Amino acid sequence: MSTAAPNPAQNPATAPATATHSVVVEGDIGIVTVGYPPVNALSRAMRQAIVDGLREAQADAAVRAIVFICDGRTFLAGADITEFGKPPQAPSLYDVQDIIENSAKPVIAAIHGTSLGGGLEVALCCHYRVAVPSARCGLPEVHLGLLPGAGGTQRLPRIVGAAKALDFITGGTHVPARECLAIGLVDELVPEGQLRDGAVAFARKVLAEGRPLRKVRDLDDKMIAARGQPELFADFRQANARRFRGFLAPESNIRCIEAAVHLPFDEGKAVERKLFLELVGGIQSQAQRYAFFAERAAAKIPDVPSDTPIVNVAKVGIIGAGTMGGGIAMNFANVGIPCVLVETAQAALDRGMAVVRKNYENSARRGKLTAAQVEQRMALLTGSLDMNVLADVDLVIEAVFENMAIKKEIFGQLDRICKPGAVLATNTSALDVNEIASAATSRPEAVVGMHFFSPANVMKLLEVVRGAKTSHTALATAMQVGKKIGKVAAVSGVCPGFIGNRMLRARGEQAQAMVMEGAMPWDIDQVLYDFGMPMGPFAMSDLAGLDIGWSRETSQGATIREVLCEMDRRGQKTGAGYYDYDAARNARPSEVTRQIVLDFMARQGKVARAVSTEEILERTVYAMVNEGAKILEEGIAQRASDIDTVYINGYGWPVYRGGPMFYADTVGLPTVVARLQAYGDRMGAGFQLSPLLERLAAEGKHFTR
Ligand SMILES: NC(=O)c1ccc[n+]([C@@H]2O[C@H](COP(=O)([O-])OP(=O)(O)OC[C@H]3O[C@@H](n4cnc5c(N)ncnc54)[C@H](O)[C@@H]3O)[C@@H](O)[C@H]2O)c1
């Protein structure tokens, strides 16, 4: 069974039908070169090319050692994900591995670019590995809810040891060649650009020194050493419990490495095979593979041609150096794009800049940046109190108070100041981008929403809000800028809350309603936490601050939130909100909140009933699905998978459940509809079933397939 480092470019529809191989003999070294553009995926044709090349070299009496190297920009970058779940076609990945591992002549893998998943599992069957310094190796299967199923979990620990294999395999990262050398995965680094010659020289050394025909599968010393550390696996599980919460794949990967330590190779491989088949057929891996492709699909806008001219964003202006402005600016400094921040007062500007510096210095303290990098990034950020400095920027992102009058005033000024062709973006969370564009500027086509999420330097999601008049160029530029600064961008049309917050609101309404029926805030939060969300709606409100949009002057004590604010229980920052917090900000249910809830219920003549876990989950999550369906039918979202991409990247939706729309498909849309109907009036007077949801359910269709 092959394992995957997926690459959408591996789509057989676009990949050429044939792979190439050549064998060149230099003295007693046979150089087998294979190629299958664009990324040398281990598709059937490639596997055949490898087998043919190796057989040829093995049959040549002059050849005493074999260098295995790839054409193009990378080593074998992984399996062909499109072959997943289909009957295997010979030669299998196992056949390829056997021919290499059982070769009577030593095979040296020469690695450049990336050696990922199945690609690394092939390299692990070679007797030695050399790489250029820029190469990276990794087993990223865990990110797709899988494990390396072609011996990777058995061979890697034998070469790097169990502890390092645990990090390597459950981390799924692309590990730089130098680190691979340090852990023993790579035997030697050869100079950049000289891979072939370096590998041939290494092969000659193997022969000259009479080095053994080393099979990784036979190495045992590190496994014996690991058997002397019985606490190794328990400690690792405990240390990573939070990171792995809810995911099945990390545990399966760990169990495979345990098997490598305790069982002979072939028995360990049988464990690996069994667990791989369980994962590949399971819903989590399906969801994670779906999410992988959903994220890439989100970058595509069907009616915007790929040759749309894009503004070259060499300088950015940001208006407002508050919570969002500062974080947004960091994204640009991180990729070397200079940014000018505009504020109304020096004090606000200084405060904003100081927060940015503090964030960078914290990263430096954690070893993520050098002191010099902190200064380089800060040097890219300048401040001004004069909007006229925005005359030469290519992109402006407005991040001032959420107030339409102020935003209009600012866009009016931008219209006068900015050069023609500049893209004018607003980071508004909920205001009407069309109104900002048309009422305030003479160039509504240049206006687009770029909705970042807090903290803006950390959160991956960027909702790119397409106004009625937004030009293809402004839209495509915003999408490309998002990609450049490492965000996952998804397009949303204009509506209150756009995709993400609009659905969150639907969830919040149900959560609030259930509090008035007898579920306490922590009961609701617990259900959503157990479902896999990082926190529930009430914990989230406490984190954000209950007083967002609240003021004492206008407060009427009409909601639980207002009463909490009036009592100065404004969330984590005040040590209390829906929850009570200790000094370390650990939450515990609050008697004060409970009493407020009970008082409200008494005043409204409501009697508490037991609200089941099932009801809490269904009403919150299905309400989101229903709103998502409306967003889809209104054309606010381009596709259901974009909604899922928004939720996974911006709201902590557990990726192993594939996003709300995918999740609804797994539950079954008829069930979703039936349950929402069964709750009837409890859903609230404003609740209406989405006609699209009802229709798809009636027709036996799905959102995402
Ligand atoms: N905080 C969030 O979680 C979040 C998330 C997404 C989007 N947003 C949106 O981002 C925008 C900014 O929110 P924030 O949380 O950063 O607010 P903030 O209050 O922290 O910062 C706003 C900043 O804008 C400055 N400002 C106000 N008027 C100005 C003007 N005319 N010219 C220049 N600067 C001016 C203020 O001095 C302040 O520093 C809002 O539209 C908000 O809805 C916020």
CSV table of C-alpha atoms in Angstrom, one decimal, residues 207-395:
chain,number,residue,atom,x,y,z
A,207,LEU,CA,32.9,0.4,-2.5
A,208,ALA,CA,36.5,1.5,-1.5
A,209,GLU,CA,35.8,1.1,2.2
A,210,GLY,CA,34.0,-2.1,1.7
A,211,ARG,CA,30.9,-0.8,3.6
A,212,PRO,CA,28.2,-3.4,4.2
A,213,LEU,CA,25.1,-3.7,2.2
A,214,ARG,CA,23.1,-2.1,5.0
A,215,LYS,CA,19.4,-2.9,5.2
A,216,VAL,CA,17.6,-0.5,7.5
A,217,ARG,CA,15.1,-3.3,8.3
A,218,ASP,CA,17.9,-5.3,9.9
A,219,LEU,CA,19.2,-2.5,12.2
A,220,ASP,CA,18.4,-3.4,15.7
A,221,ASP,CA,20.6,-1.5,18.2
A,222,LYS,CA,18.3,1.5,18.5
A,223,MET,CA,15.3,-0.7,19.1
A,224,ILE,CA,17.1,-2.6,21.8
A,225,ALA,CA,18.0,0.7,23.4
A,226,ALA,CA,14.4,1.8,23.3
A,227,ARG,CA,13.2,-1.4,25.0
A,228,GLY,CA,15.2,-0.2,28.0
A,229,GLN,CA,13.0,2.9,28.2
A,230,PRO,CA,9.6,1.6,29.1
A,231,GLU,CA,8.3,5.1,29.9
A,232,LEU,CA,9.2,6.5,26.5
A,233,PHE,CA,5.8,6.0,24.9
A,234,ALA,CA,3.6,6.9,27.9
A,235,ASP,CA,5.6,10.1,28.4
A,236,PHE,CA,5.2,11.0,24.7
A,237,ARG,CA,1.5,10.4,24.8
A,238,GLN,CA,1.1,12.5,27.9
A,239,ALA,CA,3.2,15.4,26.6
A,240,ASN,CA,1.2,15.6,23.4
A,241,ALA,CA,-2.3,14.8,24.6
A,242,ARG,CA,-3.5,18.3,23.9
A,243,ARG,CA,-2.1,18.4,20.4
A,244,PHE,CA,-3.5,15.0,19.5
A,245,ARG,CA,-6.9,15.4,21.1
A,246,GLY,CA,-9.6,13.8,19.0
A,247,PHE,CA,-7.3,12.6,16.3
A,248,LEU,CA,-7.0,8.9,15.6
A,249,ALA,CA,-3.9,8.9,13.4
A,250,PRO,CA,-1.2,10.1,15.9
A,251,GLU,CA,-2.1,7.2,18.2
A,252,SER,CA,-1.9,4.7,15.3
A,253,ASN,CA,1.5,6.1,14.3
A,254,ILE,CA,2.7,5.7,17.9
A,255,ARG,CA,1.5,2.1,18.1
A,256,CYS,CA,3.4,1.3,14.9
A,257,ILE,CA,6.6,2.7,16.4
A,258,GLU,CA,5.9,0.7,19.5
A,259,ALA,CA,5.6,-2.3,17.3
A,260,ALA,CA,8.9,-1.5,15.7
A,261,VAL,CA,10.6,-1.4,19.1
A,262,HIS,CA,9.0,-4.6,20.4
A,263,LEU,CA,8.4,-6.9,17.4
A,264,PRO,CA,10.5,-8.3,14.6
A,265,PHE,CA,10.4,-6.3,11.4
A,266,ASP,CA,7.8,-8.3,9.5
A,267,GLU,CA,5.5,-8.5,12.4
A,268,GLY,CA,5.8,-4.8,12.9
A,269,LYS,CA,5.0,-4.3,9.3
A,270,ALA,CA,1.8,-6.3,9.7
A,271,VAL,CA,0.8,-4.0,12.5
A,272,GLU,CA,1.5,-1.0,10.3
A,273,ARG,CA,-0.6,-2.5,7.5
A,274,LYS,CA,-3.5,-3.3,9.7
A,275,LEU,CA,-3.6,0.1,11.3
A,276,PHE,CA,-3.1,1.8,7.9
A,277,LEU,CA,-6.1,0.0,6.5
A,278,GLU,CA,-8.2,1.0,9.5
A,279,LEU,CA,-7.2,4.7,9.0
A,280,VAL,CA,-7.5,4.9,5.2
A,281,GLY,CA,-11.1,3.5,5.4
A,282,GLY,CA,-12.0,5.7,8.3
A,283,ILE,CA,-14.0,8.9,8.3
A,284,GLN,CA,-11.2,11.0,9.9
A,285,SER,CA,-8.8,10.4,7.1
A,286,GLN,CA,-11.5,11.0,4.5
A,287,ALA,CA,-12.2,14.3,6.2
A,288,GLN,CA,-8.6,15.3,6.4
A,289,ARG,CA,-8.0,14.4,2.7
A,290,TYR,CA,-11.1,16.3,1.8
A,291,ALA,CA,-9.9,19.4,3.8
A,292,PHE,CA,-6.6,19.3,2.0
A,293,PHE,CA,-8.2,19.6,-1.4
A,294,ALA,CA,-10.9,22.0,-0.1
A,295,GLU,CA,-8.2,24.4,0.9
A,296,ARG,CA,-6.6,24.4,-2.5
A,297,ALA,CA,-10.0,24.7,-4.2
A,298,ALA,CA,-10.8,27.8,-2.2
A,299,ALA,CA,-8.0,29.7,-4.0
A,300,LYS,CA,-9.9,29.2,-7.3
A,301,ILE,CA,-12.5,31.7,-8.4
A,302,PRO,CA,-14.4,30.3,-11.4
A,303,ASP,CA,-15.3,33.5,-13.1
A,304,VAL,CA,-11.9,35.2,-12.6
A,305,PRO,CA,-9.6,34.0,-15.4
A,306,SER,CA,-6.1,32.8,-14.4
A,307,ASP,CA,-4.5,35.4,-16.6
A,308,THR,CA,-6.2,38.3,-14.7
A,309,PRO,CA,-3.7,41.1,-14.2
A,310,ILE,CA,-2.5,41.3,-10.6
A,311,VAL,CA,-1.2,44.3,-8.8
A,312,ASN,CA,2.4,43.8,-7.7
A,313,VAL,CA,2.2,44.6,-4.0
A,314,ALA,CA,5.6,46.1,-3.1
A,315,LYS,CA,4.4,48.4,-0.4
A,316,VAL,CA,1.4,48.3,1.9
A,317,GLY,CA,-0.4,50.9,4.0
A,318,ILE,CA,-2.4,50.0,7.1
A,319,ILE,CA,-4.8,52.4,8.7
A,320,GLY,CA,-5.2,51.8,12.5
A,321,ALA,CA,-2.4,50.3,14.6
A,322,GLY,CA,-4.8,48.6,17.1
A,323,THR,CA,-5.4,44.9,17.8
A,324,MET,CA,-5.8,44.1,14.1
A,325,GLY,CA,-3.7,46.7,12.3
A,326,GLY,CA,-0.5,45.7,14.2
A,327,GLY,CA,-1.1,42.0,13.6
A,328,ILE,CA,-1.8,42.5,9.9
A,329,ALA,CA,1.3,44.5,9.5
A,330,MET,CA,3.4,41.7,11.0
A,331,ASN,CA,2.3,39.4,8.2
A,332,PHE,CA,3.8,41.7,5.6
A,333,ALA,CA,7.0,42.4,7.5
A,334,ASN,CA,7.4,38.6,7.9
A,335,VAL,CA,7.6,38.2,4.1
A,336,GLY,CA,9.8,41.3,3.6
A,337,ILE,CA,7.1,43.7,2.3
A,338,PRO,CA,7.4,47.2,3.8
A,339,CYS,CA,4.3,48.6,5.5
A,340,VAL,CA,3.4,52.1,6.7
A,341,LEU,CA,0.9,52.3,9.6
A,342,VAL,CA,-1.3,55.4,9.9
A,343,GLU,CA,-2.8,56.4,13.2
A,344,THR,CA,-4.6,59.5,14.5
A,345,ALA,CA,-2.4,60.1,17.4
A,346,GLN,CA,1.3,59.5,18.2
A,347,ALA,CA,0.4,57.7,21.4
A,348,ALA,CA,-1.8,55.2,19.6
A,349,LEU,CA,1.0,54.7,17.0
A,350,ASP,CA,3.6,54.2,19.6
A,351,ARG,CA,1.4,51.7,21.5
A,352,GLY,CA,0.7,49.8,18.3
A,353,MET,CA,4.4,49.6,17.3
A,354,ALA,CA,5.4,48.6,20.9
A,355,VAL,CA,2.9,45.7,20.8
A,356,VAL,CA,4.4,44.5,17.4
A,357,ARG,CA,7.9,44.7,18.8
A,358,LYS,CA,6.8,42.8,21.9
A,359,ASN,CA,5.3,40.0,19.8
A,360,TYR,CA,8.5,39.7,17.8
A,361,GLU,CA,10.6,39.7,20.9
A,362,ASN,CA,8.5,37.0,22.4
A,363,SER,CA,9.1,34.9,19.3
A,364,ALA,CA,12.9,35.6,19.6
A,365,ARG,CA,12.8,34.4,23.2
A,366,ARG,CA,11.2,31.2,22.1
A,367,GLY,CA,14.0,30.8,19.6
A,368,LYS,CA,11.8,31.3,16.6
A,369,LEU,CA,13.6,34.5,15.4
A,370,THR,CA,17.0,35.9,15.9
A,371,ALA,CA,17.5,39.3,17.4
A,372,ALA,CA,18.7,40.5,14.0
A,373,GLN,CA,15.5,39.2,12.3
A,374,VAL,CA,13.4,41.1,14.9
A,375,GLU,CA,15.2,44.3,13.9
A,376,GLN,CA,14.9,43.5,10.1
A,377,ARG,CA,11.2,43.1,10.5
A,378,MET,CA,10.7,46.2,12.6
A,379,ALA,CA,12.7,48.2,10.1
A,380,LEU,CA,10.1,47.3,7.5
A,381,LEU,CA,7.4,49.0,9.6
A,382,THR,CA,7.1,52.7,9.6
A,383,GLY,CA,4.4,54.9,11.2
A,384,SER,CA,2.8,58.1,10.3
A,385,LEU,CA,0.0,60.4,11.4
A,386,ASP,CA,-0.5,61.7,7.8
A,387,MET,CA,-2.8,59.8,5.4
A,388,ASN,CA,-0.9,61.4,2.5
A,389,VAL,CA,2.0,58.9,3.0
A,390,LEU,CA,-0.4,56.4,1.4
A,391,ALA,CA,0.0,58.0,-2.0
A,392,ASP,CA,2.6,55.5,-3.2
A,393,VAL,CA,1.3,52.2,-1.7
A,394,ASP,CA,0.0,49.4,-3.8
A,395,LEU,CA,-2.5,48.1,-1.2
